[in-house]
Every structure is written in structure tokens, then in C-alpha cells.
Tab-separated table of C-alpha atoms in Angstrom:
chain	number	residue	atom	x	y	z
U	1	UNK	CA	9.325	-40.489	61.232
U	2	UNK	CA	6.486	-39.378	58.945
U	3	UNK	CA	6.578	-36.122	59.927
U	4	UNK	CA	9.808	-35.494	60.378
U	5	UNK	CA	10.319	-36.906	56.721
U	6	UNK	CA	6.927	-34.161	56.063
U	7	UNK	CA	9.273	-31.120	57.062
U	8	UNK	CA	11.534	-32.468	54.469
U	9	UNK	CA	10.063	-32.286	51.314
U	10	UNK	CA	8.817	-28.585	52.945
U	11	UNK	CA	11.796	-27.535	52.996
U	12	UNK	CA	12.676	-28.534	49.930
U	13	UNK	CA	9.340	-27.127	48.673
U	14	UNK	CA	9.737	-24.019	49.798
U	15	UNK	CA	13.818	-23.845	48.302
U	16	UNK	CA	12.801	-24.651	45.060
U	17	UNK	CA	9.615	-21.975	45.607
U	18	UNK	CA	12.466	-19.676	46.114
U	19	UNK	CA	14.906	-20.302	43.405
U	20	UNK	CA	11.898	-19.093	41.186
U	21	UNK	CA	11.157	-23.519	40.205
U	22	UNK	CA	8.074	-22.916	41.380
U	23	UNK	CA	6.008	-19.789	40.305
U	24	UNK	CA	2.784	-18.508	40.406
U	25	UNK	CA	0.998	-18.237	36.815
U	26	UNK	CA	1.293	-14.082	37.865
U	27	UNK	CA	4.504	-14.020	39.195
U	28	UNK	CA	4.983	-15.006	34.661
U	29	UNK	CA	2.255	-13.425	33.008
U	30	UNK	CA	5.224	-10.520	34.687
U	31	UNK	CA	7.955	-11.590	34.233
U	32	UNK	CA	7.256	-12.527	29.985
U	33	UNK	CA	5.510	-8.737	29.975
U	34	UNK	CA	8.836	-7.232	31.261
U	35	UNK	CA	10.772	-9.521	29.071
U	36	UNK	CA	9.447	-8.580	26.560
U	37	UNK	CA	9.090	-4.526	27.187
U	38	UNK	CA	13.256	-4.888	27.466
U	39	UNK	CA	12.628	-6.637	24.190
U	40	UNK	CA	13.555	-10.040	24.750
U	41	UNK	CA	11.143	-12.233	23.115
U	42	UNK	CA	12.691	-15.287	23.325
U	43	UNK	CA	12.549	-15.452	28.082
U	44	UNK	CA	9.193	-14.661	27.815
U	45	UNK	CA	7.323	-17.221	25.038
U	46	UNK	CA	9.703	-19.383	27.403
U	47	UNK	CA	7.788	-17.508	30.674
U	48	UNK	CA	4.141	-18.158	28.590
U	49	UNK	CA	4.157	-21.836	26.906
U	50	UNK	CA	5.115	-22.014	30.615
U	51	UNK	CA	1.466	-21.008	31.669
U	52	UNK	CA	-0.482	-22.017	28.737
U	53	UNK	CA	1.241	-25.724	29.900
U	54	UNK	CA	-0.292	-25.086	33.061
U	55	UNK	CA	-3.615	-23.336	31.321
U	56	UNK	CA	-4.491	-23.438	27.900
U	57	UNK	CA	-7.734	-21.608	28.557
U	58	UNK	CA	-6.056	-18.214	28.747
U	59	UNK	CA	-6.664	-16.046	25.832
U	60	UNK	CA	-4.647	-12.975	27.069
U	61	UNK	CA	-1.347	-15.391	27.325
U	62	UNK	CA	-1.504	-17.106	24.337
U	63	UNK	CA	-2.289	-14.292	22.125
U	64	UNK	CA	0.723	-12.645	23.433
U	65	UNK	CA	2.461	-15.516	21.767
U	66	UNK	CA	0.823	-14.357	19.738
U	67	UNK	CA	2.625	-10.972	18.869
U	68	UNK	CA	5.241	-12.717	20.408
U	69	UNK	CA	6.510	-15.029	17.264
U	70	UNK	CA	5.166	-12.389	15.398
U	71	UNK	CA	8.142	-10.065	16.419
U	72	UNK	CA	10.721	-13.388	16.263
U	73	UNK	CA	9.135	-13.136	12.775
U	74	UNK	CA	7.841	-16.955	12.972
U	75	UNK	CA	4.358	-15.888	11.306
U	76	UNK	CA	2.539	-19.388	10.424
U	77	UNK	CA	3.536	-20.039	14.789
U	78	UNK	CA	1.166	-16.839	15.612
U	79	UNK	CA	-1.730	-16.856	12.767
U	80	UNK	CA	-2.613	-19.893	14.518
U	81	UNK	CA	-2.398	-18.905	18.084
U	82	UNK	CA	-4.200	-15.766	17.133
U	83	UNK	CA	-6.857	-18.488	15.560
U	84	UNK	CA	-7.152	-20.882	18.467
U	85	UNK	CA	-7.979	-16.923	20.712
U	86	UNK	CA	-10.785	-16.404	18.033
U	87	UNK	CA	-12.118	-20.133	18.769
U	88	UNK	CA	-11.755	-20.570	22.478
U	89	UNK	CA	-13.760	-17.066	22.414
U	90	UNK	CA	-11.009	-14.356	22.654
U	91	UNK	CA	-13.199	-10.768	22.286
U	92	UNK	CA	-12.593	-9.124	18.343
U	93	UNK	CA	-11.143	-6.293	20.139
U	94	UNK	CA	-8.067	-7.997	21.284
U	95	UNK	CA	-6.747	-10.190	18.472
U	96	UNK	CA	-7.806	-8.453	15.160
U	97	UNK	CA	-5.179	-5.737	14.881
U	98	UNK	CA	-2.392	-8.221	15.281
U	99	UNK	CA	-3.782	-10.677	12.981
U	100	UNK	CA	-3.995	-8.353	10.473
U	101	UNK	CA	-0.473	-7.742	11.116
U	102	UNK	CA	0.098	-10.541	10.834
U	103	UNK	CA	-1.878	-10.963	8.017
U	104	UNK	CA	0.130	-8.240	5.875
U	105	UNK	CA	3.917	-9.953	6.881
U	106	UNK	CA	2.829	-13.178	5.293
U	107	UNK	CA	1.887	-10.809	2.372
U	108	UNK	CA	-1.948	-12.350	2.389
U	109	UNK	CA	-3.249	-8.806	0.979
U	110	UNK	CA	-6.488	-9.630	-1.218
U	111	UNK	CA	-7.359	-11.786	2.328
U	112	UNK	CA	-7.283	-9.065	4.481
U	113	UNK	CA	-9.350	-6.617	2.376
U	114	UNK	CA	-11.936	-9.348	1.508
U	115	UNK	CA	-12.166	-10.538	5.673
U	116	UNK	CA	-12.907	-6.623	6.831
U	117	UNK	CA	-14.718	-5.286	3.777
U	118	UNK	CA	-16.575	-9.292	5.427
U	119	UNK	CA	-16.626	-7.676	9.364
U	120	UNK	CA	-14.856	-5.356	10.524
U	121	UNK	CA	-15.524	-6.295	14.344
U	122	UNK	CA	-13.159	-5.466	17.098
U	123	UNK	CA	-11.069	-3.041	14.866
U	124	UNK	CA	-11.475	0.848	14.287
U	125	UNK	CA	-11.279	4.027	12.113
U	126	UNK	CA	-7.929	3.806	11.979
U	127	UNK	CA	-7.372	-0.074	12.314
U	128	UNK	CA	-9.336	-0.079	9.563
U	129	UNK	CA	-7.982	2.239	7.451
U	130	UNK	CA	-3.915	1.920	8.115
U	131	UNK	CA	-4.553	-1.973	7.528
U	132	UNK	CA	-6.970	-1.117	4.484
U	133	UNK	CA	-4.100	1.370	2.734
U	134	UNK	CA	-1.046	-1.032	4.537
U	135	UNK	CA	-3.227	-3.946	1.616
U	136	UNK	CA	-4.266	-1.242	-1.334
U	137	UNK	CA	-0.274	-1.190	-0.933
U	138	UNK	CA	0.466	-4.431	-0.998
U	139	UNK	CA	-1.291	-5.868	-3.791
U	140	UNK	CA	0.252	-2.511	-6.083
U	141	UNK	CA	-2.967	-0.044	-5.482
U	142	UNK	CA	-0.890	3.137	-5.125
U	143	UNK	CA	-3.904	5.832	-6.098
U	144	UNK	CA	-6.669	3.680	-3.654
U	145	UNK	CA	-3.856	3.651	-1.214
U	146	UNK	CA	-3.561	7.546	-1.029
U	147	UNK	CA	-6.989	8.267	-0.430
U	148	UNK	CA	-7.035	5.637	2.489
U	149	UNK	CA	-3.695	7.327	4.210
U	150	UNK	CA	-5.743	10.995	3.428
U	151	UNK	CA	-8.203	9.638	5.124
U	152	UNK	CA	-6.139	9.173	8.333
U	153	UNK	CA	-4.351	12.140	7.504
U	154	UNK	CA	-7.708	13.557	8.196
U	155	UNK	CA	-8.139	12.077	11.680
U	156	UNK	CA	-5.099	12.062	13.111
U	157	UNK	CA	-3.285	15.196	11.144
U	158	UNK	CA	-0.029	14.398	13.800
U	159	UNK	CA	0.438	10.746	13.177
U	160	UNK	CA	4.015	10.389	11.863
U	161	UNK	CA	2.782	6.527	11.048
U	162	UNK	CA	0.091	8.118	9.068
U	163	UNK	CA	2.331	10.224	7.470
U	164	UNK	CA	5.038	7.564	6.055
U	165	UNK	CA	1.739	5.314	5.006
U	166	UNK	CA	0.780	8.027	2.524
U	167	UNK	CA	4.232	9.067	1.407
U	168	UNK	CA	4.772	4.667	0.431
U	169	UNK	CA	1.063	5.150	-1.119
U	170	UNK	CA	2.531	8.931	-3.294
U	171	UNK	CA	5.695	7.079	-4.698
U	172	UNK	CA	4.134	4.218	-5.337
U	173	UNK	CA	1.769	6.354	-8.161
U	174	UNK	CA	5.076	8.038	-9.492
U	175	UNK	CA	4.897	10.809	-7.407
U	176	UNK	CA	7.697	10.135	-6.108
U	177	UNK	CA	9.500	13.912	-5.453
U	178	UNK	CA	6.301	14.153	-2.956
U	179	UNK	CA	7.383	11.080	-1.695
U	180	UNK	CA	11.062	12.075	-1.053
U	181	UNK	CA	9.759	15.166	0.494
U	182	UNK	CA	7.555	14.074	2.632
U	183	UNK	CA	10.142	10.993	4.712
U	184	UNK	CA	12.758	13.509	4.666
U	185	UNK	CA	10.745	15.855	6.915
U	186	UNK	CA	9.211	13.146	8.895
U	187	UNK	CA	13.677	11.205	9.352
U	188	UNK	CA	13.746	14.736	10.562
U	189	UNK	CA	11.568	14.588	13.176
U	190	UNK	CA	11.945	10.831	13.404
U	191	UNK	CA	16.178	9.629	13.034
U	192	UNK	CA	15.476	6.747	14.270
U	193	UNK	CA	11.789	6.334	12.540
U	194	UNK	CA	12.678	3.254	10.763
U	195	UNK	CA	9.382	2.560	8.677
U	196	UNK	CA	9.833	6.021	6.660
U	197	UNK	CA	13.546	4.970	6.898
U	198	UNK	CA	12.872	1.991	4.977
U	199	UNK	CA	10.517	3.204	2.405
U	200	UNK	CA	13.206	5.432	1.520
U	201	UNK	CA	15.866	3.572	0.938
U	202	UNK	CA	13.498	1.709	-1.436
U	203	UNK	CA	12.850	5.075	-3.003
U	204	UNK	CA	16.343	5.546	-4.114
U	205	UNK	CA	17.343	2.252	-4.778
U	206	UNK	CA	14.490	2.476	-7.659
U	207	UNK	CA	15.913	5.694	-8.412
U	208	UNK	CA	18.639	3.836	-9.100
U	209	UNK	CA	20.501	6.224	-5.675
U	210	UNK	CA	22.516	2.604	-4.753
U	211	UNK	CA	24.517	4.734	-2.213
U	212	UNK	CA	21.949	6.866	-0.544
U	213	UNK	CA	20.359	3.204	-0.658
U	214	UNK	CA	22.592	2.111	1.300
U	215	UNK	CA	23.057	5.234	3.388
U	216	UNK	CA	19.330	4.814	4.544
U	217	UNK	CA	18.931	0.899	5.224
U	218	UNK	CA	21.813	0.590	7.528
U	219	UNK	CA	20.478	3.526	9.531
U	220	UNK	CA	16.672	1.205	9.671
U	221	UNK	CA	18.990	-0.898	10.445
U	222	UNK	CA	20.995	0.241	13.333
U	223	UNK	CA	17.416	2.339	14.133
U	224	UNK	CA	15.535	-1.526	14.211
U	225	UNK	CA	15.366	-4.477	16.714
U	226	UNK	CA	16.083	-8.425	15.647
U	227	UNK	CA	14.882	-9.504	18.986
U	228	UNK	CA	11.702	-8.018	19.121
U	229	UNK	CA	10.095	-7.626	15.064
U	230	UNK	CA	13.223	-8.638	12.564
U	231	UNK	CA	10.958	-9.221	9.451
U	232	UNK	CA	11.201	-5.593	9.579
U	233	UNK	CA	15.266	-6.058	10.714
U	234	UNK	CA	15.874	-9.225	8.169
U	235	UNK	CA	14.591	-6.801	5.204
U	236	UNK	CA	16.404	-3.802	6.440
U	237	UNK	CA	19.673	-6.233	6.200
U	238	UNK	CA	18.883	-7.579	2.891
U	239	UNK	CA	18.516	-4.333	1.052
U	240	UNK	CA	21.350	-3.409	2.553
U	241	UNK	CA	23.364	-6.271	0.601
U	242	UNK	CA	21.804	-5.687	-2.214
U	243	UNK	CA	22.689	-2.211	-2.627
U	244	UNK	CA	26.410	-2.977	-1.864
U	245	UNK	CA	26.555	-5.488	-4.047
U	246	UNK	CA	24.721	-2.748	-6.705
U	247	UNK	CA	27.578	-0.614	-6.345
U	248	UNK	CA	30.066	-3.628	-6.309
U	249	UNK	CA	31.050	-2.819	-2.430
U	250	UNK	CA	32.259	-7.033	-1.929
U	251	UNK	CA	33.517	-6.156	2.203
U	252	UNK	CA	30.090	-4.312	3.415
U	253	UNK	CA	28.512	-7.160	1.189
U	254	UNK	CA	29.837	-9.997	2.161
U	255	UNK	CA	29.520	-8.387	5.898
U	256	UNK	CA	25.803	-8.377	5.962
U	257	UNK	CA	25.660	-11.083	4.188
U	258	UNK	CA	26.833	-13.196	7.425
U	259	UNK	CA	24.458	-11.572	8.692
U	260	UNK	CA	21.468	-12.461	7.126
U	261	UNK	CA	22.968	-16.170	7.054
U	262	UNK	CA	23.293	-15.451	11.374
U	263	UNK	CA	19.685	-14.948	11.104
U	264	UNK	CA	18.391	-16.658	7.765
U	265	UNK	CA	20.998	-18.827	6.248
U	266	UNK	CA	18.493	-21.189	4.400
U	267	UNK	CA	16.050	-18.373	3.054
U	268	UNK	CA	16.089	-17.935	-0.430
U	269	UNK	CA	16.893	-13.487	-0.466
U	270	UNK	CA	20.378	-15.086	1.798
U	271	UNK	CA	21.212	-18.150	-0.010
U	272	UNK	CA	20.601	-15.236	-3.242
U	273	UNK	CA	22.647	-12.777	-2.474
U	274	UNK	CA	25.567	-15.584	-1.116
U	275	UNK	CA	25.544	-15.935	-4.833
U	276	UNK	CA	25.572	-12.877	-6.486
U	277	UNK	CA	28.302	-11.848	-4.026
U	278	UNK	CA	30.672	-15.718	-4.714
U	279	UNK	CA	29.690	-14.403	-8.347
U	280	UNK	CA	30.690	-10.957	-8.387
U	281	UNK	CA	34.394	-12.605	-6.508
U	282	UNK	CA	34.447	-14.679	-9.201
U	283	UNK	CA	33.682	-18.414	-6.407
U	284	UNK	CA	32.105	-20.676	-9.548
U	285	UNK	CA	32.036	-23.120	-6.601
U	286	UNK	CA	30.783	-20.351	-4.110
U	287	UNK	CA	28.010	-19.283	-6.039
U	288	UNK	CA	26.884	-23.145	-7.620
U	289	UNK	CA	27.188	-24.220	-4.144
U	290	UNK	CA	24.718	-20.647	-3.360
U	291	UNK	CA	22.598	-21.516	-5.571
U	292	UNK	CA	22.142	-25.882	-5.780
U	293	UNK	CA	20.638	-25.189	-2.290
U	294	UNK	CA	18.193	-21.621	-3.081
U	295	UNK	CA	17.112	-24.167	-6.797
U	296	UNK	CA	15.517	-26.542	-3.524
U	297	UNK	CA	14.402	-24.577	-1.817
U	298	UNK	CA	12.753	-22.148	-4.628
U	299	UNK	CA	12.444	-24.284	-7.161
U	300	UNK	CA	10.309	-21.597	-9.533
U	301	UNK	CA	12.873	-18.283	-8.078
U	302	UNK	CA	13.447	-16.763	-11.286
U	303	UNK	CA	16.200	-14.738	-10.558
U	304	UNK	CA	18.300	-18.147	-9.329
U	305	UNK	CA	17.244	-19.730	-12.271
U	306	UNK	CA	19.163	-16.479	-14.713
U	307	UNK	CA	22.141	-16.698	-12.683
U	308	UNK	CA	22.777	-20.082	-12.642
U	309	UNK	CA	22.640	-19.909	-16.842
U	310	UNK	CA	25.973	-17.227	-16.344
U	311	UNK	CA	27.794	-19.153	-14.366
U	312	UNK	CA	30.350	-21.628	-16.344
U	313	UNK	CA	29.240	-24.540	-17.169
U	314	UNK	CA	31.986	-27.079	-15.085
U	315	UNK	CA	30.735	-25.377	-12.178
U	316	UNK	CA	26.779	-25.616	-13.312
U	317	UNK	CA	26.254	-29.862	-12.568
U	318	UNK	CA	22.649	-29.633	-10.769
U	319	UNK	CA	19.594	-31.073	-11.194
U	320	UNK	CA	16.703	-29.327	-11.191
U	321	UNK	CA	14.441	-30.824	-9.853
């Protein structure tokens, strides 16, 4: 009887394993890698967390999970995973570039500069130039950023990313024509270069050419993937909605804002665009609802307070914190 029970248990175990419910660590890592390559970061997240549940010391998997969280725009969690990996002894070369990308996404530009000044371990010469330049752009020092990106171009003359970054610095300095020419040349050769399209859209918007900005934002959205870089995708959606509103293209703005609500429903940028559209459509109750929620999540939002002042008095019964 005992032997029969053992045989049945063995058969069940084999059957479960064959169905994929029991997988080795290597198999799960392989599936996660395939999912990431396919742009399915949610599936990758499940596999990677499963590995860490059984082996929390796997530093490679922890850093893969940090990259997944970065792509899904969960930057605070990505930051925590990187910190854990560093504390557990991961080599700096395995996490420093990713760490700086996450810091940039969080807007920690001063901290990026300080970090690289204090210790550049784990970073290549190109890494230092790339991230130092990005941080300088973040603190609005276009002149210093241009110098850094020029050094990068000297080391890698054929780098498309370096050319785009250099053009951003030129635009920040006020050399608009040179920046536009450089970006158009990149896009002509690389029509789906999302960063170049976004930079060109921002440039057009800043010059008041909202029609050209809308076209460039639309192209950037088509060339990006929310599954692997949600932050960039959302930035493009916000820009597209903003450009459409400036053109009073309410249909396009509505479609774009509905997409935004799918990805970042309660984010200040979504609520602000929703309120602007409602106001443009003379939907004062709709504007009031969006502004009420916006003030709750972002009480110091200047744009929200300005819009709030323009909503008719009968609908402005909001209690400010």
C-alpha cells in the first residue's frame, strides 16, 4: 500500500512538472529573459519574483527585476532593488549605469553629479559622459552639457544617442537652428529614434509650432513601447495631449487623455490635461472634478490653482488643504 502511495505521488509530481508548474531557477530566468526581449515585462516580473522567493541572494535576477521595474515606471521599487543588490555585494559595473538611469528618471540630477564626482567605479568613460551630460541638462546647464556631449562625440563619432544629446544641449543654449538640423538629420536616418522625436517635439513646442510638435509626439508614441519604457511613452502622450489642446483639437486631445488614463489615471499630468479639456469643452463640472482630485494629490500644483481660479464660482466649492 505504501509503495502504491509513493508511486501515485511520484506520478503527480511528474505530471505537475511536465505542465510547467515546477521549473528550475535557470528555466525561470530563461523565461524572464525571453519575456523581456519580447517586451512583456509583466510576465518577466512574475518569473523573476518567483526566483527571488526561493533564492533572495541571486544578484543577477535582482538587477533584472530592477530593470523591469524601471521599464514599468516603478522607479522607487527599481531604486530599492538596486540598493539591495549593492548591499549584497553586486559588482558596481553590474548596477551603476542602471542606477544612474533610475536616478535620472526620478529627477535626482544633483545627486547624480555628486555620485559621479565622488566615485565613478563601475562606469565606463562613455557612461560618465552620458550621465553627467544628462544630469547637467536636468539642472539646466546647457553650456556645460554641450561640452560634455562634445567629448562623447569625439570618443564615439557615430553614436546616434550622443548626437541627440548634443542637440538637446544646443537647444537649451538657444542654438535652435543647429539643434533642429541635427535632430532632423538623425530622424531622417533613424525614423523611429524615440528620443530624437521627443527632443524635436519639445523644440517645436517651445517655439510655438504646435502642429509640428503634435506630429513629432505622435511619431514618438508610435515608435515607443509602454510595456518596456512607460515613462517615455507617458511623456509623449502628455506632450501630444498638450499640443492638441493648444491647437484646440479636442477630439485628438480626448483620445490621448483616455490613453493617459489607462496608464497613469491619478497622476497630476493626467488630471491637469483632463481638466483643461473639460474647461475647453465648457464642461465646468468635469473640470471641477478633475481639479478637485488634482489638488488633493498635488496641493502645490500652480497650474491646477490657476485653472481653479478660472472655473465659474458656482463650481469652485473646493476645500483646499
